[in-house]
Coordinates of N, CA, C and O in Angstrom, one line a residue:
X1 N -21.5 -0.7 7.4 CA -20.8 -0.3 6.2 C -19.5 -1.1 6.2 O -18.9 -1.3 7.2
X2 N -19.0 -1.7 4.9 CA -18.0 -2.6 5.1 C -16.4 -1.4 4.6 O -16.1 -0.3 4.3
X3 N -16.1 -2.4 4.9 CA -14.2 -1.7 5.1 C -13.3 -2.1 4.1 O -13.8 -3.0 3.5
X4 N -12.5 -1.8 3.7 CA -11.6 -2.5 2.3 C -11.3 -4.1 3.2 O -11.5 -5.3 2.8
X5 N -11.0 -3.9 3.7 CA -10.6 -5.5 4.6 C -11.6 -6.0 4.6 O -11.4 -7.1 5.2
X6 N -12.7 -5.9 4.4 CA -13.7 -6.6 4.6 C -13.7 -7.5 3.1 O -14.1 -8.6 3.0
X7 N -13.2 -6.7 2.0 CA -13.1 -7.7 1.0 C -11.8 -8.0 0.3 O -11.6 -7.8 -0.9
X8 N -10.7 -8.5 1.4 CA -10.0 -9.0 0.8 C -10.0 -10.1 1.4 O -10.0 -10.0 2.6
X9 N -9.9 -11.2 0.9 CA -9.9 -13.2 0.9 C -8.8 -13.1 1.3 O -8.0 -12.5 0.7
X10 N -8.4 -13.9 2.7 CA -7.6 -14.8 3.3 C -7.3 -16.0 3.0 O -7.9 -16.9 3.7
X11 N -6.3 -16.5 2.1 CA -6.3 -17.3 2.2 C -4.9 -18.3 3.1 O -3.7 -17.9 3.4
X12 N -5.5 -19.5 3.4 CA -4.4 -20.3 4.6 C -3.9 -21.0 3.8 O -4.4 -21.6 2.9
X13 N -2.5 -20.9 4.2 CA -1.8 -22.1 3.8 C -1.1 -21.7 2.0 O -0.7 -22.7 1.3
X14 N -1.0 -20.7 1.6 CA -1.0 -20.7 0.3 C 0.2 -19.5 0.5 O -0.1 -18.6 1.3
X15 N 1.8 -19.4 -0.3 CA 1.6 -20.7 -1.1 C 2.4 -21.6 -0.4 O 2.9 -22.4 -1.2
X16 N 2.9 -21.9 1.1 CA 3.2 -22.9 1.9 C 2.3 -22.8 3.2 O 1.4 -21.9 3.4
X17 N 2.5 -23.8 3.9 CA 1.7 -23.8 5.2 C 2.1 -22.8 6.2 O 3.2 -22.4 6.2
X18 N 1.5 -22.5 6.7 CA 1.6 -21.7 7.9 C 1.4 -19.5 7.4 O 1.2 -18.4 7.9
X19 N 1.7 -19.9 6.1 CA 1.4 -18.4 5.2 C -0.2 -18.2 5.2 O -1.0 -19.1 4.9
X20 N -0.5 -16.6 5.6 CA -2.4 -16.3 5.2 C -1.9 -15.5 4.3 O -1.4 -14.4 4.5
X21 N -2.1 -15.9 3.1 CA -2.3 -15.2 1.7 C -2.8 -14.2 1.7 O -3.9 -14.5 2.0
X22 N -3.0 -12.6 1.5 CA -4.2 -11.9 1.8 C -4.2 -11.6 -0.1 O -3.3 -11.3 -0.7
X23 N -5.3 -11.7 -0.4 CA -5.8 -11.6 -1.8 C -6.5 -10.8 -2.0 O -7.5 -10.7 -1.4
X24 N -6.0 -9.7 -3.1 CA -6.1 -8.6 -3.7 C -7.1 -8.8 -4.7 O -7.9 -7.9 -5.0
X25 N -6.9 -9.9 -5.3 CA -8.0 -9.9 -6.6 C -9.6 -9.7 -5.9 O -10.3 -9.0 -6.4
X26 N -9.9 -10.5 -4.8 CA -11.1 -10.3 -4.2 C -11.8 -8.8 -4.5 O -13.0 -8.7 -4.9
X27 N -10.8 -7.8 -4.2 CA -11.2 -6.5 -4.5 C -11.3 -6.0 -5.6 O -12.1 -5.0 -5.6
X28 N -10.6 -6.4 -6.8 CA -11.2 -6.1 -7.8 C -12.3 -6.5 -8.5 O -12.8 -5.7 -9.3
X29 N -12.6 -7.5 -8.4 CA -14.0 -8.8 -8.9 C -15.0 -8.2 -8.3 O -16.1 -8.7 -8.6
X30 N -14.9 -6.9 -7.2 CA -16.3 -6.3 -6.5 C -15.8 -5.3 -6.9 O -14.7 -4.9 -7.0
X31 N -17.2 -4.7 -7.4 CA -17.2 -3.0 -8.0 C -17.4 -2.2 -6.5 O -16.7 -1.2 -6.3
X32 N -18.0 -2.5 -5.8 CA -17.8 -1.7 -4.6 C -16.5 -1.6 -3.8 O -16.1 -0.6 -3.3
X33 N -15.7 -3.2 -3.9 CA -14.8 -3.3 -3.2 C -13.9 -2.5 -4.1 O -13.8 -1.4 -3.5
X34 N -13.2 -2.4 -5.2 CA -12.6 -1.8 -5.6 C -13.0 -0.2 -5.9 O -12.1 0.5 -6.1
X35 N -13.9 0.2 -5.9 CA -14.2 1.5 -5.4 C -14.1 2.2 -4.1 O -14.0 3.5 -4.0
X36 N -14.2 1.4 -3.3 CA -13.8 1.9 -1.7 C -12.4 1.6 -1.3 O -12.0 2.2 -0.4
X37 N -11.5 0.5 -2.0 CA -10.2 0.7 -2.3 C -9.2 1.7 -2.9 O -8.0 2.0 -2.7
X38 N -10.2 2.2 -3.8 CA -9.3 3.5 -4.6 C -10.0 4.6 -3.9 O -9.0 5.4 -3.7
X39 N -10.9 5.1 -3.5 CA -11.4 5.9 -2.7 C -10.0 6.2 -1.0 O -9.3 7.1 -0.8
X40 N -10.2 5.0 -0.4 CA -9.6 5.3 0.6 C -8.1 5.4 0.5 O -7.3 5.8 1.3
X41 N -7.8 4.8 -0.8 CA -6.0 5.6 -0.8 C -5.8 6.7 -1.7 O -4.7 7.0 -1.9
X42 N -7.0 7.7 -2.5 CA -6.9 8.9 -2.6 C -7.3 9.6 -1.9 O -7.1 10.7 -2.3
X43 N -7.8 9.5 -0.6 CA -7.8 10.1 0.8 C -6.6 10.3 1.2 O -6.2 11.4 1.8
X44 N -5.9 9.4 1.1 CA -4.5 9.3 1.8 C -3.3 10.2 0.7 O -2.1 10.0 1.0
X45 N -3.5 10.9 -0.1 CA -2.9 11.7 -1.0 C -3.4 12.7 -1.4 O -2.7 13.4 -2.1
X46 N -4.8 13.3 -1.3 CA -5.8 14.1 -1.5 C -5.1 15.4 -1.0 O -5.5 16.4 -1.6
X47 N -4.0 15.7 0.2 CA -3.8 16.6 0.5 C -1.9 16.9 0.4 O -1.3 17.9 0.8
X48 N -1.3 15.5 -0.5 CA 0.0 15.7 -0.7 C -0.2 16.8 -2.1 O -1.1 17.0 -2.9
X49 N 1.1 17.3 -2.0 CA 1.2 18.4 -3.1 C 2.3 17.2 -3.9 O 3.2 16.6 -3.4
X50 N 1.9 17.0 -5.2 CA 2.5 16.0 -5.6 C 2.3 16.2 -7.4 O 1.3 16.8 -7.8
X51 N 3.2 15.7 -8.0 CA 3.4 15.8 -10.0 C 3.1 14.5 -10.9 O 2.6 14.5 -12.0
X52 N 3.6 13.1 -10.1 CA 3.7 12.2 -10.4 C 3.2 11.4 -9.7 O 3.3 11.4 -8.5
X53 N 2.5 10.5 -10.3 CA 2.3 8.8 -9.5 C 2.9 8.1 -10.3 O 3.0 8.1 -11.6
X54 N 3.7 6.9 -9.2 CA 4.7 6.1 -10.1 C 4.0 4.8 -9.2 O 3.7 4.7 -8.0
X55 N 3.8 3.7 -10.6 CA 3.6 2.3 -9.8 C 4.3 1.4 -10.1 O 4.7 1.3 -11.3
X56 N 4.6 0.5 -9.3 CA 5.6 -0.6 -9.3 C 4.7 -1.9 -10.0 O 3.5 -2.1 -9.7
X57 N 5.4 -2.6 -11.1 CA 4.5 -3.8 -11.8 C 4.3 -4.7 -10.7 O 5.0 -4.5 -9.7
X58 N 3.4 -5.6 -10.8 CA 1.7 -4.9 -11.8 C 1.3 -4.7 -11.2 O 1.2 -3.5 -11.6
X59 N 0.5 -4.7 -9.8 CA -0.4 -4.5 -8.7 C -0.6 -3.3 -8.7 O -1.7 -2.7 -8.6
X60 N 1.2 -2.5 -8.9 CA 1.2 -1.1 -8.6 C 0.3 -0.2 -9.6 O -0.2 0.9 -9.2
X61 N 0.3 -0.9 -11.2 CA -0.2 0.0 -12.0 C -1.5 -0.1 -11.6 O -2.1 1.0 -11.4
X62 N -2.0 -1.3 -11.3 CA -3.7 -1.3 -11.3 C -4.3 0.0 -9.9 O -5.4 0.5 -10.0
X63 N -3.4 0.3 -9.1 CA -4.1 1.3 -8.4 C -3.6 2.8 -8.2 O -4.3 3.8 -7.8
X64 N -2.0 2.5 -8.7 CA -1.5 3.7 -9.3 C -2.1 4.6 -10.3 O -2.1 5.8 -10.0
X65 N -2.6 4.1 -11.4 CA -3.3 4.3 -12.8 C -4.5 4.8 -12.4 O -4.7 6.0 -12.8
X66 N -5.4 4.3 -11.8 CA -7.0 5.3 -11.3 C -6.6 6.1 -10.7 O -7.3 7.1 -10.8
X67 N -5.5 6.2 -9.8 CA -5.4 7.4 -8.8 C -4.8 8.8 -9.4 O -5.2 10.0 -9.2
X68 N -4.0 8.5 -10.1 CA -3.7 9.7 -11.1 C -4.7 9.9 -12.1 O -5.2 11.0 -12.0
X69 N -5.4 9.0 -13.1 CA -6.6 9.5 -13.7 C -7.3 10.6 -13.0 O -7.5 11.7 -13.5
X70 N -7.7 10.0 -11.2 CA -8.7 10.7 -11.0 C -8.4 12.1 -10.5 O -9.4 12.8 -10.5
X71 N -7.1 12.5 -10.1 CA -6.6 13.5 -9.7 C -5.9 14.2 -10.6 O -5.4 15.2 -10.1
X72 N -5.5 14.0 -12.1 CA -5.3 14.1 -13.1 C -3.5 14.8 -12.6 O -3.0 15.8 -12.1
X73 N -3.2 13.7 -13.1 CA -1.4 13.7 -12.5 C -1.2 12.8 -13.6 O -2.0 12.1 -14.1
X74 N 0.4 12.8 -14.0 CA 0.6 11.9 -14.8 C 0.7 10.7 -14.0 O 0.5 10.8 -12.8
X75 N 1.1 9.3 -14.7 CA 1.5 8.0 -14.1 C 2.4 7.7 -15.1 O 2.3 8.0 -16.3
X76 N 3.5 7.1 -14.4 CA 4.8 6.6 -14.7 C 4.9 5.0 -14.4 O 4.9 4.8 -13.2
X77 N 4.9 4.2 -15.1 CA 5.2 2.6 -14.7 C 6.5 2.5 -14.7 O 7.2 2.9 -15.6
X78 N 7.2 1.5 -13.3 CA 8.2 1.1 -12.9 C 7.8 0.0 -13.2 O 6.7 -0.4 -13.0
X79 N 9.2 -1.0 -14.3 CA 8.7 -2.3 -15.0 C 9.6 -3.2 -14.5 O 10.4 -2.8 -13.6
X80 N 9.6 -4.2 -14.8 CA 10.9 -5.5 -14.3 C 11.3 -5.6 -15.7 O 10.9 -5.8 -16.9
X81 N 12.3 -5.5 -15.0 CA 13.5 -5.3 -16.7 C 13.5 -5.8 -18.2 O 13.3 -7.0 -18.5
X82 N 13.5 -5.2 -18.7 CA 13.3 -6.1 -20.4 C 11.7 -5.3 -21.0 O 11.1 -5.6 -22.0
X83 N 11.4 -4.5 -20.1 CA 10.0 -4.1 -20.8 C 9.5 -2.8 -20.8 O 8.3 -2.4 -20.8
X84 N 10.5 -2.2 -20.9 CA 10.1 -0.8 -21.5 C 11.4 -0.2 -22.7 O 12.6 -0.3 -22.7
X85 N 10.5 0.4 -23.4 CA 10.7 0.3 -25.2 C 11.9 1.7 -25.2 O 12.7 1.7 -26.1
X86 N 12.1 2.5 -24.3 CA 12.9 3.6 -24.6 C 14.1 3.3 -23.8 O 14.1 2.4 -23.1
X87 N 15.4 4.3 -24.0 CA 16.0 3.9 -22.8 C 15.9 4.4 -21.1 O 15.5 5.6 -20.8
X88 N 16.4 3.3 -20.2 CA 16.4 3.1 -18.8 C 17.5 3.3 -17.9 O 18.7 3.3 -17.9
X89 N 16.4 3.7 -16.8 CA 18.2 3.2 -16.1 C 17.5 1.7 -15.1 O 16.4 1.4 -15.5
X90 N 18.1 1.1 -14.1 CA 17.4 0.4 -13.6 C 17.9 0.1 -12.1 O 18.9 0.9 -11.8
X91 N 17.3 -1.0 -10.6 CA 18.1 -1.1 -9.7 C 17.6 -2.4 -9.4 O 16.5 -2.9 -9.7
X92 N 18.4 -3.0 -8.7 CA 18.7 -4.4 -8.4 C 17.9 -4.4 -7.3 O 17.7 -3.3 -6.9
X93 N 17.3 -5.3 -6.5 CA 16.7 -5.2 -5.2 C 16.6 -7.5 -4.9 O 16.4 -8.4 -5.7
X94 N 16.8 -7.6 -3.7 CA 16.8 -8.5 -3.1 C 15.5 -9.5 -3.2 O 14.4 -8.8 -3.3
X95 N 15.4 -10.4 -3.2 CA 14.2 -11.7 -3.4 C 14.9 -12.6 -2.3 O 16.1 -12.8 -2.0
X96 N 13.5 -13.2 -1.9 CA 14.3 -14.9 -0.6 C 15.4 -15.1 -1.5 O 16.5 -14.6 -1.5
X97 N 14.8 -16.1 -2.5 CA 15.9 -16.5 -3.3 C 17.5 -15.8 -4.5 O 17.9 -16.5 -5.4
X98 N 17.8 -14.9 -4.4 CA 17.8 -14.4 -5.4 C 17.8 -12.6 -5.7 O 17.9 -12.0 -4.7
X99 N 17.7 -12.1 -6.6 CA 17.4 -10.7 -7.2 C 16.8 -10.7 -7.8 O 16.5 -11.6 -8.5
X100 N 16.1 -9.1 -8.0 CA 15.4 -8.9 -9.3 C 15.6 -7.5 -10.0 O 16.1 -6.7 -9.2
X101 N 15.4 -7.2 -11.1 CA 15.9 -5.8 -11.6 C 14.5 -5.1 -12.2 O 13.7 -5.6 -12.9
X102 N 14.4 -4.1 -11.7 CA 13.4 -3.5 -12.5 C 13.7 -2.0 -12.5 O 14.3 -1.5 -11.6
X103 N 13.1 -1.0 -14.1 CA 13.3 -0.2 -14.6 C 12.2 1.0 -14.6 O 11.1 1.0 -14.1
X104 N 12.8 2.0 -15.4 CA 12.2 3.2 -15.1 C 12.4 4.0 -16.4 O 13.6 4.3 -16.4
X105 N 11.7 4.5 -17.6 CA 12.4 5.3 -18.4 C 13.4 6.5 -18.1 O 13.5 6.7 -16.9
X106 N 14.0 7.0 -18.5 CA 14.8 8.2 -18.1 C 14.5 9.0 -17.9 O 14.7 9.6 -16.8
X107 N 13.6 9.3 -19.3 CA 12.8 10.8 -19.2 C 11.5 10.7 -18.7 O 10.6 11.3 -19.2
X108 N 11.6 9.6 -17.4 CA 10.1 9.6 -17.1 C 9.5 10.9 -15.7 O 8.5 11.6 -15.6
X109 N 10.7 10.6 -14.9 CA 10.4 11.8 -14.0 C 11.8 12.8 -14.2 O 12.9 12.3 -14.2
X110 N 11.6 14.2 -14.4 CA 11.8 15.0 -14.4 C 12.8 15.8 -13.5 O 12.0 16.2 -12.6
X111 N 13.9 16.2 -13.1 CA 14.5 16.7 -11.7 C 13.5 17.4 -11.3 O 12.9 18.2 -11.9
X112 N 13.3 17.1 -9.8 CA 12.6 18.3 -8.6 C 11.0 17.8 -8.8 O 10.3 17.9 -7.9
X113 N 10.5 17.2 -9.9 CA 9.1 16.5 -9.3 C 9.1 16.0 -7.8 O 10.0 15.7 -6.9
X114 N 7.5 15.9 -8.0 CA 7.7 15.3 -6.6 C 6.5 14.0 -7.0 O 5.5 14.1 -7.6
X115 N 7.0 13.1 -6.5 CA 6.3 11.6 -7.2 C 5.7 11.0 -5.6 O 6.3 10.9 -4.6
X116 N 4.3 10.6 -6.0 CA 3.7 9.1 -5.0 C 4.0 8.0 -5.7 O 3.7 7.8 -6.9
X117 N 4.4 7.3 -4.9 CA 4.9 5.9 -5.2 C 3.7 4.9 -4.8 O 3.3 5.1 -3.6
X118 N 3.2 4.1 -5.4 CA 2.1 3.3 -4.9 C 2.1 1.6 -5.5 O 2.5 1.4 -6.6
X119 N 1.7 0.7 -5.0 CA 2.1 -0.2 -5.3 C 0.9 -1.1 -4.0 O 0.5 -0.7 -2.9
X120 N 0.5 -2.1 -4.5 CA -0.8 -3.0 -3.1 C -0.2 -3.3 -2.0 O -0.5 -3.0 -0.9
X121 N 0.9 -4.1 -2.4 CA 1.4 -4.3 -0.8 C 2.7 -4.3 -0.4 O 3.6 -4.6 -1.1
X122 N 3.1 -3.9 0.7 CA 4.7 -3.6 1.6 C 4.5 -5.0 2.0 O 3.3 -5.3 2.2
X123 N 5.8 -6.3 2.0 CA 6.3 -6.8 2.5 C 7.8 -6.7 3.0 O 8.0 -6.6 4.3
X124 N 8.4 -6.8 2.6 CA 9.7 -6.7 2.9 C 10.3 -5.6 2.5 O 11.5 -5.5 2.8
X125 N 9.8 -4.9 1.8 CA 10.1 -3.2 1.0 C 11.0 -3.3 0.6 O 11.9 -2.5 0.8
X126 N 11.3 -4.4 -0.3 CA 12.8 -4.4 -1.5 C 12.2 -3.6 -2.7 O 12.8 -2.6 -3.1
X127 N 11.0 -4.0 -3.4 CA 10.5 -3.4 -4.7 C 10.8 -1.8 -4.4 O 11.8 -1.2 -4.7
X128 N 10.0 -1.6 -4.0 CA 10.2 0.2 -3.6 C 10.9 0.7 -3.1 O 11.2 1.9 -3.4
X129 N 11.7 -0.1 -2.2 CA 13.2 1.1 -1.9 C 14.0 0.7 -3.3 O 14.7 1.6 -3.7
X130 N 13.9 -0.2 -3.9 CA 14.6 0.1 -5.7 C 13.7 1.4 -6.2 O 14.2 2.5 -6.6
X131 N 12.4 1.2 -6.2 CA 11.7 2.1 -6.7 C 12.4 3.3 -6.5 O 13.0 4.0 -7.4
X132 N 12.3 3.5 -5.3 CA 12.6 5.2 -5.0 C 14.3 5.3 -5.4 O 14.6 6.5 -5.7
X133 N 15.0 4.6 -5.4 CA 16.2 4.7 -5.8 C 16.2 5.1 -7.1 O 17.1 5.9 -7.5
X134 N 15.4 4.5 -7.9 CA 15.3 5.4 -9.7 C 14.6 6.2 -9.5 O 15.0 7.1 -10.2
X135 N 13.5 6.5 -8.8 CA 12.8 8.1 -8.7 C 14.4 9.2 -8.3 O 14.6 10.1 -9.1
X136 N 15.0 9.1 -7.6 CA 15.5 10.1 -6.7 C 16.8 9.9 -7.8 O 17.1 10.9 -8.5
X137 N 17.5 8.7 -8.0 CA 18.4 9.0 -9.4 C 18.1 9.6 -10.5 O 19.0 10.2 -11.1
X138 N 16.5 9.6 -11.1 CA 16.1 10.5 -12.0 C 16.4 12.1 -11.7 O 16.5 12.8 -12.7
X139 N 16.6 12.8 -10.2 CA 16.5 14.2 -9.9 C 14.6 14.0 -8.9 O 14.1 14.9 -8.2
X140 N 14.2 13.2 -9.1 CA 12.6 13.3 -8.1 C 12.8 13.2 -6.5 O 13.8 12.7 -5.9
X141 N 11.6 13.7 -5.9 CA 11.4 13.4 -4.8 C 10.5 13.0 -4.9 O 9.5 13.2 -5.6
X142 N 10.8 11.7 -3.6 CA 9.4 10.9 -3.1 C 9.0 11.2 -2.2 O 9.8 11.0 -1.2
X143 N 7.6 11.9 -2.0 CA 7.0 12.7 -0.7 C 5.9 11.9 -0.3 O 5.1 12.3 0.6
X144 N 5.7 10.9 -0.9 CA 4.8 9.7 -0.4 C 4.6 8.3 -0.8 O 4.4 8.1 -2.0
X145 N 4.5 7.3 -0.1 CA 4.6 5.7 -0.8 C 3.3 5.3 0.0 O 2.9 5.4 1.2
X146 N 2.7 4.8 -1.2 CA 1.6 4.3 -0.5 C 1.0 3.2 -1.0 O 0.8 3.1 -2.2
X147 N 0.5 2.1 0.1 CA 0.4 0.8 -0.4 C -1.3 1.0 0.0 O -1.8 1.9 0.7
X148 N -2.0 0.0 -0.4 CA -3.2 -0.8 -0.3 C -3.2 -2.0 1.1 O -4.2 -2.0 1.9
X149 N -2.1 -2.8 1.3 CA -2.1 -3.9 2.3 C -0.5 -3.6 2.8 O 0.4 -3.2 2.0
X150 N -0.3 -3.7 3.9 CA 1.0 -4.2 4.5 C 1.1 -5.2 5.7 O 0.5 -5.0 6.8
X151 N 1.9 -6.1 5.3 CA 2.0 -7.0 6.5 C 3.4 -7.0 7.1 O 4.4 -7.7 6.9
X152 N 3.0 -6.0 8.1 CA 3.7 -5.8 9.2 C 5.0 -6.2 10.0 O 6.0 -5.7 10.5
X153 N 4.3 -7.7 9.8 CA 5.4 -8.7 10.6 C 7.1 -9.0 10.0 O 8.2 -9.6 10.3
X154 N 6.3 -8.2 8.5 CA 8.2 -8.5 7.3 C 9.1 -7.4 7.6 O 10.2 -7.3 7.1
X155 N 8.2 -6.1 8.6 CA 8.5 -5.3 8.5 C 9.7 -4.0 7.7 O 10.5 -3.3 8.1
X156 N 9.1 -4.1 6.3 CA 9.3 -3.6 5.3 C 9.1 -2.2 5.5 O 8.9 -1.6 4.4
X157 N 9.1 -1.7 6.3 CA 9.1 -0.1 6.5 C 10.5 0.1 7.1 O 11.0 1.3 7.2
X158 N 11.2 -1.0 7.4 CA 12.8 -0.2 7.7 C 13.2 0.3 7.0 O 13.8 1.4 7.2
X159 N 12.9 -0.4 5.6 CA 14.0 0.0 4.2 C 13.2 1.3 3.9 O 13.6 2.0 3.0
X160 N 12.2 1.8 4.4 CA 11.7 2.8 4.0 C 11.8 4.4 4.8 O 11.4 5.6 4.6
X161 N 12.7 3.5 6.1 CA 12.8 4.7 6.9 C 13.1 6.5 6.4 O 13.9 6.8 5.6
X162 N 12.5 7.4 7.0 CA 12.4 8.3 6.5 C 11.6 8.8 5.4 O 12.0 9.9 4.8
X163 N 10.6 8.1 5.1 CA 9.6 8.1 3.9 C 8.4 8.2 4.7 O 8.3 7.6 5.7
X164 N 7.1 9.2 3.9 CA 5.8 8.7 4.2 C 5.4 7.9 4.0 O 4.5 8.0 3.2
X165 N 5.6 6.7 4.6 CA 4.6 5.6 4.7 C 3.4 5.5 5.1 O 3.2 5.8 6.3
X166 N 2.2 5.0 4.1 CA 1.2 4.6 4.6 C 0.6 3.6 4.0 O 0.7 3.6 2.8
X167 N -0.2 2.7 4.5 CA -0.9 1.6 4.3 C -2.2 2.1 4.9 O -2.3 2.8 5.9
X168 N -3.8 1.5 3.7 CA -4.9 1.3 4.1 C -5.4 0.2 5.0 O -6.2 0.2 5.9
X169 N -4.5 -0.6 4.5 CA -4.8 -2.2 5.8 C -3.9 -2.4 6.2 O -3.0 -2.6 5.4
X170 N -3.5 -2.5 7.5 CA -2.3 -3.3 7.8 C -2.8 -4.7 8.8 O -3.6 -4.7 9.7
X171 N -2.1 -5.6 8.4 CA -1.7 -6.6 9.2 C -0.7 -7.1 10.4 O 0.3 -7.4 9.8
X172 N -0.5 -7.3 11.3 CA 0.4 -7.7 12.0 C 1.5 -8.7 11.5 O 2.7 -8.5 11.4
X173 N 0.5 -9.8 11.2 CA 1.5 -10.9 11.0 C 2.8 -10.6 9.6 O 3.4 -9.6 9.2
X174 N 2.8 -11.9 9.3 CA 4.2 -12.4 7.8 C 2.4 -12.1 6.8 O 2.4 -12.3 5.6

């Protein structure tokens, strides 16, 4: 029986040398692979008591979005700034180079919800600790974050200390 890792593409060297790419699209281009992808991270929330799923653009919506479908929860998209139509509030978070801003409607989460945060991969956990910083500014709690891939080695779970973290795959490496 194969494993979600079993269909995601490694690739070397992309997008400098010495980086293993791990690619996500692999999994969606297989109807099995992305079935046993959304399968094994509604396992991993099947037993949180939870109101909301919030996903981080874009990755986040593509696995965010089935998982509330299927458990019938709303979904809230976290966007990168400039692209949601109502008003926001927003938070800044760190890039190698640089920053990035991304947003949240206002009246998207509610005070005292309690929101899963989902998004494919933890690297360096700047996206989602912004994330949860507009969930928790909205009045929410985050009682769970949960990724698809994490690689390990960026160790992106500091910024997340004190949070349920979990990953379906994890990796060692960068």
């Amino acid at each position: 029986m194969k494993t979600v890792e079993d269909y995601i593409r490694t690739i070397p060297d992309f997008p400098e040398p010495g980086i293993l790419f791990r690619d996500v699209t692999s999994i969606l281009q297989d109807a099995d692979g992305f079935r046993l992808a959304m399968q094994e991270m509604q396992k991993r929330i099947e037993t949180v008591e939870f109101d909301v799923i919030a996903g981080a653009e874009s990755r986040g919506f593509i696995f965010g979005a089935p998982l509330a479908y299927n458990l019938n929860k709303a979904f809230v998209p976290i966007r990168k700034k400039g692209k949601l139509p109502c008003e926001t509030i927003e938070a800044t978070y760190e890039l190698e180079y640089g920053t990035a801003v991304i947003e949240i409607h206002k009246d998207a989460i509610l005070p005292g919800q309690r929101v899963v945060i989902v998004d494919d991969l933890i690297a360096t956990g700047g996206t989602i600790e912004a994330a949860i910083r507009l969930v928790e500014q909205l009045g929410g709690k985050v009682v769970k974050v949960l990724f698809l891939m994490e690689l390990a080695g960026l160790e992106g779970r500091k910024k997340l200390a004190g949070y349920d973290v979990e990953a379906v795959v994890t990796y060692a490496g960068k």
